[in-house]
Coordinates of C-alpha atoms and ligand atoms in Angstrom, one line a residue:
M1 CA 24.7 22.2 -19.9
Y2 CA 25.4 24.5 -16.9
K3 CA 21.8 25.6 -16.9
A4 CA 20.4 22.1 -16.6
T5 CA 22.8 21.3 -13.8
H6 CA 21.9 24.5 -12.0
Q7 CA 18.2 23.7 -12.3
Q8 CA 18.7 20.2 -11.1
T9 CA 20.6 21.5 -8.0
K10 CA 17.9 24.0 -7.4
A11 CA 15.1 21.4 -7.6
Y12 CA 17.0 19.2 -5.3
N13 CA 17.6 21.9 -2.8
N14 CA 13.9 22.9 -2.9
Q15 CA 12.9 19.4 -2.2
L16 CA 15.5 19.1 0.6
V17 CA 14.2 22.2 2.3
L18 CA 10.5 21.2 2.0
K19 CA 11.3 17.6 3.2
T20 CA 13.2 19.0 6.2
I21 CA 10.3 21.3 7.2
F22 CA 7.8 18.5 6.6
D23 CA 9.7 15.9 8.7
S24 CA 10.9 18.1 11.5
G25 CA 8.9 21.4 11.4
P26 CA 8.1 23.8 12.8
L27 CA 11.6 25.1 12.2
S28 CA 13.2 28.5 11.8
R29 CA 15.2 29.4 8.7
A30 CA 18.4 29.0 10.7
D31 CA 17.3 25.5 11.8
V32 CA 16.7 24.6 8.2
A33 CA 20.1 25.9 7.2
R34 CA 21.8 23.8 9.9
A35 CA 19.8 20.7 9.0
T36 CA 20.4 20.9 5.3
H37 CA 23.9 22.4 5.3
L38 CA 22.7 25.0 2.8
T39 CA 23.6 28.7 3.3
R40 CA 21.2 31.0 5.0
V41 CA 20.8 33.0 1.9
T42 CA 19.9 30.0 -0.2
V43 CA 17.4 28.8 2.5
S44 CA 15.8 32.2 2.6
E45 CA 15.4 32.3 -1.2
I46 CA 13.8 28.8 -1.2
V47 CA 11.6 29.5 1.8
A48 CA 10.3 32.7 0.0
E49 CA 9.4 30.5 -3.0
L50 CA 7.8 27.8 -0.9
L51 CA 5.7 30.4 1.0
E52 CA 4.4 31.7 -2.3
T53 CA 3.3 28.2 -3.4
G54 CA 1.4 27.9 -0.1
L55 CA 3.1 24.6 0.7
I56 CA 4.6 26.1 3.9
A57 CA 3.5 28.9 6.2
E58 CA 4.9 31.0 9.0
V59 CA 3.3 29.6 12.1
G60 CA 4.6 31.7 15.0
H61 CA 7.8 32.5 16.8
G62 CA 10.4 30.2 18.4
P63 CA 12.4 30.9 21.6
S64 CA 15.0 33.6 21.3
T65 CA 18.6 32.6 21.3
G66 CA 19.9 36.0 22.1
G67 CA 18.6 38.2 19.3
K68 CA 15.0 38.6 18.2
T69 CA 12.7 35.6 18.3
P70 CA 12.9 33.5 15.0
I71 CA 9.9 33.0 12.8
L72 CA 8.9 29.3 12.6
L73 CA 7.9 27.5 9.4
A74 CA 5.7 24.5 8.9
V75 CA 4.1 22.6 6.0
V76 CA 0.5 23.3 5.5
G77 CA -1.1 19.9 5.7
D78 CA -4.0 20.7 3.4
A79 CA -2.1 23.0 1.0
R80 CA -2.7 20.3 -1.7
H81 CA -5.3 17.7 -2.3
L82 CA -4.3 14.2 -3.4
I83 CA -6.6 11.9 -5.4
S84 CA -5.8 8.4 -4.3
L85 CA -7.3 5.2 -5.8
D86 CA -7.5 1.6 -4.7
L87 CA -8.6 -0.5 -7.7
G88 CA -9.6 -3.6 -5.8
A89 CA -11.0 -6.9 -7.2
D90 CA -14.6 -6.1 -6.6
T91 CA -14.6 -2.5 -5.6
F92 CA -12.9 0.7 -6.8
R93 CA -12.3 3.1 -3.9
G94 CA -11.0 6.6 -4.1
S95 CA -10.2 9.2 -1.5
I96 CA -9.3 12.9 -1.2
V97 CA -6.2 12.9 1.0
D98 CA -4.0 15.7 2.3
L99 CA -0.3 16.1 2.5
R100 CA -0.2 14.5 5.9
G101 CA -2.0 11.3 4.8
H102 CA -5.3 12.3 6.4
I103 CA -8.2 11.0 4.5
H104 CA -11.0 13.6 4.0
H105 CA -13.5 12.0 1.7
T106 CA -13.9 8.4 0.3
L107 CA -16.1 7.0 -2.5
S108 CA -16.6 3.4 -3.4
L109 CA -17.9 2.0 -6.7
P110 CA -18.6 -1.7 -7.1
F111 CA -16.9 -3.4 -10.0
Q112 CA -18.3 -6.7 -11.4
G113 CA -17.1 -8.7 -14.4
S114 CA -13.9 -8.4 -16.3
D115 CA -14.6 -5.9 -19.1
G116 CA -11.5 -3.8 -19.4
D117 CA -13.2 -0.9 -21.1
Q118 CA -15.9 -0.8 -18.4
A119 CA -13.2 -0.9 -15.7
L120 CA -11.5 2.1 -17.3
E121 CA -14.8 4.0 -17.6
L122 CA -15.3 3.3 -13.9
V123 CA -11.9 4.8 -13.0
Y124 CA -12.9 8.0 -14.9
E125 CA -16.2 8.0 -13.1
L126 CA -14.5 7.7 -9.7
V127 CA -11.9 10.5 -10.5
D128 CA -14.7 12.8 -11.9
A129 CA -16.7 12.2 -8.7
L130 CA -13.8 12.9 -6.4
L131 CA -12.8 16.1 -8.2
A132 CA -16.4 17.2 -8.0
A133 CA -16.4 16.5 -4.3
L134 CA -13.5 18.9 -3.6
P135 CA -14.5 21.8 -1.4
A136 CA -16.2 24.5 -3.6
G137 CA -14.1 27.5 -4.5
T138 CA -11.0 25.8 -3.1
Q139 CA -7.7 27.6 -3.5
R140 CA -5.8 24.4 -2.9
P141 CA -4.7 22.7 -6.0
V142 CA -4.7 19.0 -6.7
L143 CA -1.2 17.5 -6.4
G144 CA -2.0 14.6 -8.6
I145 CA -3.5 11.1 -8.9
G146 CA -2.0 8.1 -7.1
I147 CA -3.2 4.6 -7.8
G148 CA -2.7 1.2 -6.3
A149 CA -4.0 -1.7 -8.5
P150 CA -3.5 -5.4 -8.6
G151 CA -1.3 -6.8 -11.3
L152 CA 2.0 -6.2 -12.9
I153 CA 2.7 -2.5 -13.2
D154 CA 5.5 -0.5 -14.9
T155 CA 5.7 2.2 -12.2
D156 CA 8.2 4.3 -14.2
N157 CA 6.0 4.7 -17.2
G158 CA 2.5 4.3 -15.6
I159 CA 1.6 1.3 -17.6
I160 CA -0.5 -1.6 -16.4
L161 CA 1.4 -4.5 -18.0
Q162 CA -1.1 -7.1 -16.8
A163 CA -4.1 -7.0 -14.5
V164 CA -5.9 -10.3 -15.1
H165 CA -9.2 -9.6 -13.2
L166 CA -9.6 -6.2 -15.0
N167 CA -8.6 -7.7 -18.3
W168 CA -6.0 -5.0 -18.8
R169 CA -2.9 -5.6 -20.7
D170 CA -0.3 -3.0 -21.6
L171 CA -2.7 -0.3 -20.6
P172 CA -1.1 3.2 -20.4
L173 CA -3.3 4.2 -17.5
G174 CA -1.0 6.9 -16.3
E175 CA -0.9 8.6 -19.7
L176 CA -4.7 8.3 -20.3
L177 CA -5.5 9.9 -16.9
H178 CA -2.8 12.6 -17.4
Q179 CA -4.3 13.5 -20.8
R180 CA -7.8 13.6 -19.4
Y181 CA -7.2 15.5 -16.2
Q182 CA -3.9 17.3 -16.9
L183 CA -2.5 16.2 -13.5
P184 CA 0.6 14.2 -12.6
V185 CA -0.3 10.4 -12.2
H186 CA 1.6 7.7 -10.4
L187 CA 0.7 4.1 -10.1
A188 CA 2.0 1.0 -8.4
N189 CA 1.0 -2.6 -7.7
D190 CA -1.4 -2.6 -4.7
C191 CA 0.8 -4.8 -2.5
Q192 CA 3.8 -2.6 -3.3
A193 CA 1.7 0.4 -2.4
A194 CA 0.6 -1.3 0.8
A195 CA 4.3 -1.8 1.7
L196 CA 5.0 1.9 1.1
A197 CA 2.0 2.8 3.3
E198 CA 3.1 0.6 6.2
Y199 CA 6.6 1.9 5.9
L200 CA 5.7 5.6 5.7
F201 CA 2.6 5.8 7.8
G202 CA 2.6 2.6 9.9
E203 CA 5.1 0.6 11.8
G204 CA 8.2 0.9 9.6
Q205 CA 11.4 2.3 11.1
P206 CA 13.3 5.0 9.1
G207 CA 15.7 3.3 6.7
A208 CA 14.5 -0.2 7.7
N209 CA 13.8 -3.4 5.8
L210 CA 10.3 -4.6 5.7
V211 CA 8.0 -7.1 3.8
V212 CA 4.3 -6.4 3.7
I213 CA 2.1 -9.4 2.6
K214 CA -1.4 -8.5 1.5
I215 CA -3.9 -11.4 1.6
G216 CA -7.4 -10.9 0.3
H217 CA -8.9 -12.2 -3.0
G218 CA -5.2 -12.9 -3.9
I219 CA -1.8 -12.8 -2.3
G220 CA 1.1 -10.5 -3.0
S221 CA 3.8 -8.7 -1.2
G222 CA 5.8 -5.5 -1.3
I223 CA 9.4 -5.3 -0.2
I224 CA 11.2 -2.3 1.3
I225 CA 14.9 -2.5 1.5
N226 CA 16.9 0.3 3.2
G227 CA 13.7 2.5 3.2
Q228 CA 13.2 2.1 -0.6
L229 CA 10.6 0.1 -2.4
Y230 CA 12.4 -2.8 -4.1
Q231 CA 10.6 -3.8 -7.4
G232 CA 13.1 -6.2 -9.0
D233 CA 14.3 -6.3 -12.6
S234 CA 10.8 -6.2 -14.1
Y235 CA 8.6 -4.7 -11.4
S236 CA 7.3 -8.1 -10.0
A237 CA 9.4 -8.4 -6.9
G238 CA 7.2 -9.8 -4.1
E239 CA 4.8 -11.8 -6.3
I240 CA 4.7 -14.6 -3.8
G241 CA 1.0 -15.6 -4.6
H242 CA 2.1 -17.6 -7.6
I243 CA 5.0 -19.5 -6.1
Q244 CA 3.9 -23.2 -6.0
A245 CA 2.8 -24.3 -2.6
V246 CA 1.5 -27.8 -3.3
E247 CA 2.3 -30.4 -6.0
A248 CA -0.6 -31.1 -8.4
G249 CA -2.9 -28.6 -6.6
E250 CA -5.9 -26.7 -7.6
P251 CA -5.7 -24.7 -10.9
C252 CA -4.8 -21.1 -10.4
R253 CA -6.0 -18.0 -12.3
C254 CA -2.4 -17.5 -13.5
G255 CA -2.7 -20.7 -15.6
R256 CA -0.5 -22.9 -13.4
S257 CA -1.7 -25.0 -10.4
G258 CA -1.0 -25.3 -6.7
C259 CA 0.1 -21.7 -6.3
L260 CA 0.1 -20.2 -2.8
E261 CA -3.1 -18.2 -3.8
T262 CA -4.9 -21.5 -4.3
V263 CA -4.3 -22.6 -0.7
A264 CA -4.0 -19.5 1.4
S265 CA -6.0 -16.5 -0.1
C266 CA -9.4 -15.6 1.4
D267 CA -11.1 -16.8 -1.8
A268 CA -9.3 -20.1 -1.6
L269 CA -10.2 -20.6 2.0
V270 CA -13.9 -20.0 1.3
S271 CA -14.0 -22.5 -1.6
H272 CA -11.9 -25.0 0.5
A273 CA -14.4 -24.6 3.4
Q274 CA -17.3 -25.1 1.1
N275 CA -15.9 -28.3 -0.3
V276 CA -14.8 -29.7 3.0
A277 CA -18.1 -28.8 4.6
I278 CA -20.1 -30.5 1.8
H279 CA -18.0 -33.6 1.4
L280 CA -17.4 -34.3 5.1
R281 CA -20.8 -33.4 6.3
E282 CA -21.3 -36.9 7.6
A283 CA -18.2 -36.7 9.8
Y284 CA -18.8 -33.2 11.0
L285 CA -22.6 -33.2 11.6
G286 CA -22.4 -30.7 14.3
S287 CA -19.9 -28.4 12.6
M288 CA -21.0 -24.8 12.2
L289 CA -19.5 -24.7 8.7
S290 CA -21.4 -27.8 7.5
C291 CA -24.6 -26.3 8.7
L292 CA -23.8 -23.1 6.9
A293 CA -22.8 -25.0 3.8
A294 CA -26.4 -26.3 3.5
N295 CA -27.2 -22.8 2.3
P296 CA -25.9 -22.5 -1.3
Q297 CA -24.7 -18.9 -0.6
A298 CA -22.6 -20.0 2.3
P299 CA -20.2 -20.1 3.9
T300 CA -18.8 -16.6 3.2
F301 CA -15.4 -15.6 4.4
E302 CA -17.1 -13.8 7.3
N303 CA -18.9 -17.1 8.2
L304 CA -15.6 -18.9 8.1
V305 CA -13.9 -16.3 10.4
Q306 CA -16.8 -16.5 12.8
A307 CA -16.8 -20.3 12.9
F308 CA -13.0 -20.2 13.5
Q309 CA -13.4 -17.7 16.4
S310 CA -15.9 -20.0 18.0
G311 CA -13.6 -22.9 17.8
D312 CA -15.5 -24.9 15.1
E313 CA -13.3 -27.9 14.3
L314 CA -13.8 -27.8 10.6
A315 CA -13.2 -24.0 10.3
C316 CA -10.0 -24.4 12.5
Q317 CA -8.7 -27.1 10.2
V318 CA -9.2 -25.0 7.1
A319 CA -7.8 -21.8 8.5
L320 CA -4.8 -23.3 10.2
E321 CA -3.8 -25.3 7.2
A322 CA -3.7 -22.0 5.3
A323 CA -1.6 -20.5 8.1
R324 CA 0.9 -23.3 7.7
H325 CA 1.2 -22.9 3.9
L326 CA 1.7 -19.2 4.5
G327 CA 4.3 -19.8 7.1
T328 CA 6.2 -22.0 4.6
A329 CA 6.1 -19.2 2.0
I330 CA 7.2 -16.5 4.6
A331 CA 10.1 -18.7 5.7
R332 CA 11.3 -18.9 2.1
L333 CA 11.2 -15.1 1.8
V334 CA 13.0 -14.6 5.1
G335 CA 15.6 -17.3 4.0
V336 CA 16.3 -15.4 0.8
L337 CA 16.0 -11.8 2.0
N338 CA 17.0 -12.1 5.7
I339 CA 14.4 -9.4 6.5
H340 CA 13.0 -9.6 10.0
Q341 CA 10.0 -7.4 9.9
I342 CA 7.0 -9.0 8.2
I343 CA 3.6 -7.3 8.2
L344 CA 0.4 -9.1 7.2
T345 CA -2.4 -7.0 5.9
G346 CA -5.8 -7.5 4.1
N347 CA -8.9 -9.4 5.0
I348 CA -7.0 -12.4 6.3
T349 CA -6.1 -10.4 9.4
A350 CA -9.8 -11.0 10.6
F351 CA -8.7 -14.4 11.9
G352 CA -6.8 -12.6 14.7
P353 CA -3.9 -13.3 17.0
R354 CA -4.5 -17.1 17.5
W355 CA -4.3 -17.7 13.8
L356 CA -1.2 -15.4 13.5
E357 CA 0.5 -17.5 16.2
T358 CA 0.2 -20.6 13.9
V359 CA 1.7 -18.7 11.0
R360 CA 4.6 -17.7 13.3
W361 CA 5.1 -21.2 14.5
A362 CA 5.1 -22.5 10.9
V363 CA 7.7 -19.9 9.9
S364 CA 9.9 -20.8 12.9
Q365 CA 9.8 -24.5 12.0
R366 CA 11.2 -23.8 8.6
L367 CA 14.0 -21.3 9.2
M368 CA 17.6 -22.4 9.4
P369 CA 18.4 -22.9 13.1
G370 CA 21.1 -20.7 14.6
A371 CA 20.9 -18.0 11.8
G372 CA 20.1 -15.3 14.3
Y373 CA 16.6 -14.5 13.0
K374 CA 14.7 -12.0 15.1
L375 CA 11.4 -12.3 13.3
R376 CA 8.7 -9.7 14.0
L377 CA 5.6 -11.0 12.3
T378 CA 2.6 -8.7 13.0
F379 CA -0.7 -7.5 11.5
G380 CA -0.6 -4.1 9.8
S381 CA -2.0 -1.0 11.5
L382 CA -3.6 0.8 8.6
G383 CA -6.6 -1.5 8.0
E384 CA -8.6 -1.2 4.8
E385 CA -7.1 2.2 4.0
V386 CA -3.7 0.7 3.3
V387 CA -3.7 0.9 -0.5
I388 CA -5.2 4.4 -0.5
L389 CA -2.4 5.6 1.8
G390 CA 0.2 3.7 -0.3
A391 CA -1.0 5.5 -3.4
S392 CA -0.8 8.8 -1.5
A393 CA 2.7 8.0 -0.3
L394 CA 3.8 7.2 -3.9
L395 CA 2.5 10.6 -5.0
L396 CA 4.1 12.5 -2.1
T397 CA 7.4 10.8 -2.7
R398 CA 7.4 11.2 -6.5
E399 CA 6.0 14.7 -6.8
L400 CA 7.4 16.5 -3.8
G401 CA 10.3 14.3 -2.7
L402 CA 8.5 13.9 0.7
N403 CA 9.0 10.8 2.8
P404 CA 6.6 11.3 5.6
T405 CA 7.5 8.9 8.4
R406 CA 4.5 9.1 10.6
F407 CA 1.0 10.4 11.0
P408 CA 1.7 13.3 13.3
G409 CA -0.4 13.1 16.5
Ligands
ZN501 ZN1 -0.9 -18.8 -9.8

């Protein structure tokens, strides 16, 4: 009993020392002792162990405070490699990432169809290729595999409970990858991973509340409360894509109809634009969209964005209607959670600031007046790497207890 407790304390202290050096380094041993309230002897012992693992290194001398100059310690950014995956709807991407969240190498494999076995084979192919791409003769071990995937995910046990587009149900992906590669594996829903990434590497303030809404093929969000990912009672907190937005609306892939995804996701906008352009061609003869719709392949989402940017009436109508639906959904979230910082990420951000202004306006029209909301609704800063970085953040947090707060300059 005593031994277990002692080991737990030791593991906790080791993580505390590493996290302190990671967040605030370079630091001397005395600085670490002051910051952690551990004794100097304990800190020296832990530092000796960490030096041996290669996770930290002595990086020079600090200014003298009377005696001899203290030796400074810092985390070695590339002491470990992370394999981070983003299993998107039509592309599986994977990167080799370092401890500081710097991406060193990325591979993309297209995924078409919905064959679950093929999807799993593609994950193996991607991890095999990334491991093969590690620098030859590297002395730097792989910390583990982090994954962001769409769907409902049991983060504690690494099980994909349901991922409709990959046709995965109760798939123990964490265990399968662990057996195959003998590495620690952590996975989370892609929107929840995106929230972790924006919080840890993007605009989030330490200890803050934050909602990150990811809009691409689908819509979902991740919620950070007091600096921690909030997953709810069954891991599905933030699944706003399937809250009903319109009565008797279009059928949704979830089996119901009129969900937010059917009116405000990028896919929904494209099909909406195609329908409107075809059916209203008479009324919008000069519309850029109706011209594009003459081509059976068009308009694509890029076409729609382009038409919106040039002020095409039909495109504006389609994009701004989606902005209003989204604003309504965000107002509901803010009304329930009272969280002020909302970040939008994913392909939808291509519409730019004018479109975002309409979302903001729609939110403001639906919030309770006088409730003191100081809403900060912005686009995310991490672009298309957001899920890869989120998978990395998950791995760093779970394996090393690190909570990196920023990309260091
Ligand atoms: Zn739905």
